[in-house]
Structure formats: structure tokens, C-alpha cells
GROMACS .gro file of N, CA and C in nm:
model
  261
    1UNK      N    1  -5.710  -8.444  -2.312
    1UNK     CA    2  -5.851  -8.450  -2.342
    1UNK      C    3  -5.928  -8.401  -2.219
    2UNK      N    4  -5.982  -8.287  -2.253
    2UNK     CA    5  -6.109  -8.230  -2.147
    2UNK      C    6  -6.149  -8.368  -2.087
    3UNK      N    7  -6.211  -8.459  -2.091
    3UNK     CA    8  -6.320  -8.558  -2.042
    3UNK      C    9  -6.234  -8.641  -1.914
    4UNK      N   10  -6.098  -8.661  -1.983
    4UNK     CA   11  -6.011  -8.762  -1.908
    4UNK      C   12  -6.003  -8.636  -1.765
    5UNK      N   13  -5.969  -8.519  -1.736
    5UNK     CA   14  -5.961  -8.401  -1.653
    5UNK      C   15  -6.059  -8.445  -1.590
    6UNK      N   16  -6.192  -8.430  -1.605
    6UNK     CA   17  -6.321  -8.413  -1.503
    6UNK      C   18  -6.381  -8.560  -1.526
    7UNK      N   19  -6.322  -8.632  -1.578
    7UNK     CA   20  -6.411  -8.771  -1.613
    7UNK      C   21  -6.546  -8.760  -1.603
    8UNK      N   22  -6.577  -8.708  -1.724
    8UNK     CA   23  -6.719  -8.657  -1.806
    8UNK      C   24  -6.787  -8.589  -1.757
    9UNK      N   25  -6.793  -8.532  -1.609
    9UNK     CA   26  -6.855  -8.445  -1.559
    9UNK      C   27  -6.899  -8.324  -1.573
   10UNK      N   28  -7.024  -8.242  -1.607
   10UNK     CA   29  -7.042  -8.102  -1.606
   10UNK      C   30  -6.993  -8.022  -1.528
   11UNK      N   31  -6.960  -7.902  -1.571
   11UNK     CA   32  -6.919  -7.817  -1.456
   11UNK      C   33  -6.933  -7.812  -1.320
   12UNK      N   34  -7.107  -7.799  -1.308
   12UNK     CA   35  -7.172  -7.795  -1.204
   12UNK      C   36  -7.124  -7.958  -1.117
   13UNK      N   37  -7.082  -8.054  -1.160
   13UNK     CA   38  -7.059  -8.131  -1.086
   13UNK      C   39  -6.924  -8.194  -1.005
   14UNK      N   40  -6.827  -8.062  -1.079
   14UNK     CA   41  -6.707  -8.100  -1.019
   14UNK      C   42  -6.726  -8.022  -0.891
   15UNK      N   43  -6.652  -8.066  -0.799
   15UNK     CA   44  -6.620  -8.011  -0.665
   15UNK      C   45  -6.505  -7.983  -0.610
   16UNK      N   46  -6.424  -7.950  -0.685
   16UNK     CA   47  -6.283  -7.945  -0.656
   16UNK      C   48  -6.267  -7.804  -0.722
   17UNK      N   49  -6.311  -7.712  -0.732
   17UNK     CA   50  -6.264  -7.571  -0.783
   17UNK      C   51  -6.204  -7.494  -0.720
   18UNK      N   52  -6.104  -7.397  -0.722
   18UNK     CA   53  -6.009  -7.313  -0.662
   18UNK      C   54  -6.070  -7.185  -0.670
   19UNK      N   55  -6.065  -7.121  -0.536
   19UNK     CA   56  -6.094  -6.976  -0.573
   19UNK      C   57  -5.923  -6.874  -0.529
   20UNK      N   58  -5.898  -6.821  -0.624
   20UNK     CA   59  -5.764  -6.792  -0.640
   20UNK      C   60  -5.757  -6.623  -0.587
   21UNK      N   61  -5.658  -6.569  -0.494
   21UNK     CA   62  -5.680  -6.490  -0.426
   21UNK      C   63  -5.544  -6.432  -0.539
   22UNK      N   64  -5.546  -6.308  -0.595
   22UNK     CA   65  -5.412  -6.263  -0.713
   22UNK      C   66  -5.328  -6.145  -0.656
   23UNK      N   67  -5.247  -6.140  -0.627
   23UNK     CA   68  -5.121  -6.049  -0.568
   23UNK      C   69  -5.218  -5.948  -0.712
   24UNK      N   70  -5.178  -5.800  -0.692
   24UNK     CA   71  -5.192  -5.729  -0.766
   24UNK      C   72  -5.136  -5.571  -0.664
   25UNK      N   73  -5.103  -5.490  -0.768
   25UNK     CA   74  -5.038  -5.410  -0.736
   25UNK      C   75  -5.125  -5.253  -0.707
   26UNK      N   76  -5.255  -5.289  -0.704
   26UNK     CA   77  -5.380  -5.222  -0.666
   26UNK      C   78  -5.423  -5.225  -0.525
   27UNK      N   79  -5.461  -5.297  -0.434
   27UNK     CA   80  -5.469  -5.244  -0.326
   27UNK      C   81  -5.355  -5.310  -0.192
   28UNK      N   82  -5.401  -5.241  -0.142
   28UNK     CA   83  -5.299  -5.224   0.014
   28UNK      C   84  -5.323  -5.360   0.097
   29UNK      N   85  -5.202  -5.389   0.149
   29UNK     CA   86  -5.183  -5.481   0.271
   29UNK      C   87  -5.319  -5.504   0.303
   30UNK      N   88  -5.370  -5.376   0.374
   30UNK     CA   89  -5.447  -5.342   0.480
   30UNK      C   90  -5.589  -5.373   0.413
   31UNK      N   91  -5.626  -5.322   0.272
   31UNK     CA   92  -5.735  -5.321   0.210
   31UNK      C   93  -5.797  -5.482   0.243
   32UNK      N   94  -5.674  -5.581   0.181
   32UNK     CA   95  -5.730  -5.719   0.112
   32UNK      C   96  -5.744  -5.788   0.267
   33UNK      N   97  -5.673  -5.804   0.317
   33UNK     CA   98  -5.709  -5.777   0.508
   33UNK      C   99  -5.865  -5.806   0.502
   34UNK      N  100  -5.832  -5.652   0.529
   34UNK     CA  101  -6.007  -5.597   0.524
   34UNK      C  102  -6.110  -5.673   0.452
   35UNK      N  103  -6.090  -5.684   0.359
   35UNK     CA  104  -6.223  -5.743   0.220
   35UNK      C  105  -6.181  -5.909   0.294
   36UNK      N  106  -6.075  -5.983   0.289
   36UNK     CA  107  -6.093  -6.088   0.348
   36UNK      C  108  -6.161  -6.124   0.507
   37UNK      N  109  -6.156  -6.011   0.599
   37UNK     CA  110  -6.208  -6.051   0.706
   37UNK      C  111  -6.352  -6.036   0.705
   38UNK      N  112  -6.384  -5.951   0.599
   38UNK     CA  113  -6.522  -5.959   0.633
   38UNK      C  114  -6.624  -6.086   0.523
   39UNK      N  115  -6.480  -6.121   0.408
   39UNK     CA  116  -6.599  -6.261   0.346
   39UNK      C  117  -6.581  -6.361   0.456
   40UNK      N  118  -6.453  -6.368   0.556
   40UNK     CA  119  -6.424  -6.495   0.632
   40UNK      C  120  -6.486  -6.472   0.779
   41UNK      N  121  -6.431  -6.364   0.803
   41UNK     CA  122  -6.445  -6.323   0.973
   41UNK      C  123  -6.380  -6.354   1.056
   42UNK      N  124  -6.258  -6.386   0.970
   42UNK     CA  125  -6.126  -6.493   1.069
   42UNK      C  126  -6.021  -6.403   1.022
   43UNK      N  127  -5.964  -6.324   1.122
   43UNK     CA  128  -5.796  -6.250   1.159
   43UNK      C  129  -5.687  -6.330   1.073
   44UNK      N  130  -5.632  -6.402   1.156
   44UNK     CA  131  -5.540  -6.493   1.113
   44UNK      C  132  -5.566  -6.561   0.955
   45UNK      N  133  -5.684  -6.627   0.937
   45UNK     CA  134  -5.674  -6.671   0.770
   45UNK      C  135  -5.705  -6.549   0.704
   46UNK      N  136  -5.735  -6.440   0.732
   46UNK     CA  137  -5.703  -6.298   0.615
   46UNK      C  138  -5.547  -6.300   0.605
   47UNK      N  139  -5.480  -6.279   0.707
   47UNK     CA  140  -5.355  -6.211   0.720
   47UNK      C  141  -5.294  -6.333   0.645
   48UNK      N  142  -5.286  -6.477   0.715
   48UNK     CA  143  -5.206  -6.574   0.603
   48UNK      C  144  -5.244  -6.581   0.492
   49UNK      N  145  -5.349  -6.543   0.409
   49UNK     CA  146  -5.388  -6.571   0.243
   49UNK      C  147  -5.321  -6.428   0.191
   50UNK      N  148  -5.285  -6.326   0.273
   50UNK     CA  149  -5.299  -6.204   0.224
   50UNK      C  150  -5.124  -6.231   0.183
   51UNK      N  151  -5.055  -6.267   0.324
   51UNK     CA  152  -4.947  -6.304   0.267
   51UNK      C  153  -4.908  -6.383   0.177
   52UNK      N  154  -4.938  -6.505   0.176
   52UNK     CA  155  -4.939  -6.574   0.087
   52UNK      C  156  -4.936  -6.527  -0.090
   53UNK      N  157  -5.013  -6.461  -0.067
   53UNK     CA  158  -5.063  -6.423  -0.205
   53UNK      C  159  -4.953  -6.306  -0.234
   54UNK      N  160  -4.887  -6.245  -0.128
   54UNK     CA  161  -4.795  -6.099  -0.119
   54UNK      C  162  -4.670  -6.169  -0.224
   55UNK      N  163  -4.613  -6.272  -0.123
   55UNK     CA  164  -4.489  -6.327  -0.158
   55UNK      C  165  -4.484  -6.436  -0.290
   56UNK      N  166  -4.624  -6.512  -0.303
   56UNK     CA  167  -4.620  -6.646  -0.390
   56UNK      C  168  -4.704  -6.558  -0.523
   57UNK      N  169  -4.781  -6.489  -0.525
   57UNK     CA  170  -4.829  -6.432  -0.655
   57UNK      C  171  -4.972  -6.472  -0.679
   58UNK      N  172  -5.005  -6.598  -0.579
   58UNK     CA  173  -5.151  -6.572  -0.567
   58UNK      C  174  -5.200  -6.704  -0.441
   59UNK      N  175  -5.319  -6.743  -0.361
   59UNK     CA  176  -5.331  -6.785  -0.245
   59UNK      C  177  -5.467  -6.821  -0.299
   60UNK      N  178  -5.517  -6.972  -0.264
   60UNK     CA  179  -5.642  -7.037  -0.217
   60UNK      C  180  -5.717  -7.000  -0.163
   61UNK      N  181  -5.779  -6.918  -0.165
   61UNK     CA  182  -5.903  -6.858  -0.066
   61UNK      C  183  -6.006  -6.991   0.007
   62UNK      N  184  -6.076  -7.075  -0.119
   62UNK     CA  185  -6.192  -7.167  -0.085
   62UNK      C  186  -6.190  -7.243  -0.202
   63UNK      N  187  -6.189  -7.402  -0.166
   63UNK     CA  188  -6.253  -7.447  -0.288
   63UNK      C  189  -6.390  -7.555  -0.287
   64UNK      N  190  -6.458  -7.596  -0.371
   64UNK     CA  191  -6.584  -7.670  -0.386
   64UNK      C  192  -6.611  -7.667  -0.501
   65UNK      N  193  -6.788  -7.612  -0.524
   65UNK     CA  194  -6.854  -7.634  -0.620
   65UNK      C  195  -6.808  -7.495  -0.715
   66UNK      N  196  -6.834  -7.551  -0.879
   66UNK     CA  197  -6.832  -7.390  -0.919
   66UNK      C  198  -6.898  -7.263  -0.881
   67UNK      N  199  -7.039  -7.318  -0.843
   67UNK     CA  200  -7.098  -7.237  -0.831
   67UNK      C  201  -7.098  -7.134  -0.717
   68UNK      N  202  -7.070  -7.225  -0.634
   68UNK     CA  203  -7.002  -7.211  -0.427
   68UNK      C  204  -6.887  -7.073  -0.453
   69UNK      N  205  -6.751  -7.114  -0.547
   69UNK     CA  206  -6.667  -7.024  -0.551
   69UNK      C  207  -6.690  -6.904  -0.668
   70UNK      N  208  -6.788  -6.918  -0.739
   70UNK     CA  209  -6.826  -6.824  -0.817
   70UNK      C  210  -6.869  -6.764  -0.735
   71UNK      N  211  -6.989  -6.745  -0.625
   71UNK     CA  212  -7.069  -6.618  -0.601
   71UNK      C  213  -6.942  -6.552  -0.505
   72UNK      N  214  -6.849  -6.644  -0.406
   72UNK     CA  215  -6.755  -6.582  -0.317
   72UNK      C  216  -6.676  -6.491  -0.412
   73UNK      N  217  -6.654  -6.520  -0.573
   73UNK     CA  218  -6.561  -6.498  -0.635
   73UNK      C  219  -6.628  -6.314  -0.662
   74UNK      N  220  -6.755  -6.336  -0.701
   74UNK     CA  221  -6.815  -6.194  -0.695
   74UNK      C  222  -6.790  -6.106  -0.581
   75UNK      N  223  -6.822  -6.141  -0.458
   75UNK     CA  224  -6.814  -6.089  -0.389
   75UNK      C  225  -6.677  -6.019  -0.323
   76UNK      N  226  -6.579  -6.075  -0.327
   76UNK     CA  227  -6.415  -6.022  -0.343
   76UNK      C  228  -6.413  -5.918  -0.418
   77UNK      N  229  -6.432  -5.950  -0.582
   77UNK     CA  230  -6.430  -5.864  -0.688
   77UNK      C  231  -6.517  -5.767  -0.703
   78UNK      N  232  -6.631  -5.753  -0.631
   78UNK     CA  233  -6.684  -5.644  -0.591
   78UNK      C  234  -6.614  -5.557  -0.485
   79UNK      N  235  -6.501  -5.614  -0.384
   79UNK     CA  236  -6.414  -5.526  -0.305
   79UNK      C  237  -6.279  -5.466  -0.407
   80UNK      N  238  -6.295  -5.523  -0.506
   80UNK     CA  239  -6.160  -5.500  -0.610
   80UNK      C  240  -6.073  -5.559  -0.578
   81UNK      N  241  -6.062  -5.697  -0.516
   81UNK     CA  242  -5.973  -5.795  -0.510
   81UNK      C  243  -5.934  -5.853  -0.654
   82UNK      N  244  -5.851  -5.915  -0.667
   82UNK     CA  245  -5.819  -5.967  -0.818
   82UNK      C  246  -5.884  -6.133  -0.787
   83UNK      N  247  -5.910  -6.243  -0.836
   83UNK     CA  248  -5.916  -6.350  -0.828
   83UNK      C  249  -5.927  -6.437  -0.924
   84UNK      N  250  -5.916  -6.560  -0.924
   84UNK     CA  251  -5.943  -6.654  -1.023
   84UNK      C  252  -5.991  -6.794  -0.992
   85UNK      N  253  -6.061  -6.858  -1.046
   85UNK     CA  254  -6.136  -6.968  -1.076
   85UNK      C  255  -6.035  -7.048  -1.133
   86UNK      N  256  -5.994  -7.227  -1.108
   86UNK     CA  257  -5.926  -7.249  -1.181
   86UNK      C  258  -5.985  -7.418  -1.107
   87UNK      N  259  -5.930  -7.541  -1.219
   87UNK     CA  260  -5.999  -7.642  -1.152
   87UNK      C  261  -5.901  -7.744  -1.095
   0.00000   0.00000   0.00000
């Protein structure tokens, strides 16, 4: 039952959302790197999510509000990152 999951909560009020970083066979090492250092600005957590996501099939970027990982979620997918929302 949906309700028992979020115990009755609206979307907007859960805070536990995943923003899902997706292995895909579209861009380069180097690209998602790239598109990650500049939503984060941090070396090291590009390169570990990038791996992560290389070897496991997909990596945690950020999680919170929906709304919090929705606009980050645009902004990836405007670099042509793959991603997903999940709760």
C-alpha cells in the first residue's frame, strides 16, 4: 500500500529522495566527470559516483526533497547524463 511507504505524506513532503546517477553507454569517462564537477565542484566525488555508476549500473548523486533532486535532476540531463528519481 502506497500510504504505509510514505505514511500519508505528499510528495513534496518526503525527504528521502534519490537522485540516481545511470551507467549508460552514451557518454565518456571524461564527459560525466565533467558534468559532475561542475553540478558539485568536488574532483574526488565526480570521479567516485562516476565509478560507481561505471561498475554498479547506477550511483547516488544527492538525496532530499523532491523538489531539491528534481531541479539537480534537470540540470545533469541537460548535460545528457542519464538519471533517475526514485524514493
Amino acid at each position: 500500500n502506497k500510504e504505509n511507504i510514505n505514511d500519508g505524506k505528499s510528495i513534496s513532503e518526503i525527504e528521502n529522495w534519490l537522485l540516481l546517477l545511470e551507467n549508460d553507454n552514451v557518454n565518456s569517462q571524461l564527459d560525466v566527470v565533467l558534468a559532475l564537477y561542475d553540478f558539485t565542484g568536488m574532483n574526488s566525488f565526480s570521479i567516485s559516483t562516476m565509478l560507481q555508476a561505471h561498475i554498479y549500473g547506477n550511483s547516488v548523486i544527492r538525496s532530499g526533497s523532491y523538489s531539491t533532486v528534481n531541479r539537480f535532476q534537470k540540470f545533469l540531463n541537460s548535460r545528457n547524463l542519464t538519471t533517475s528519481i526514485i524514493l
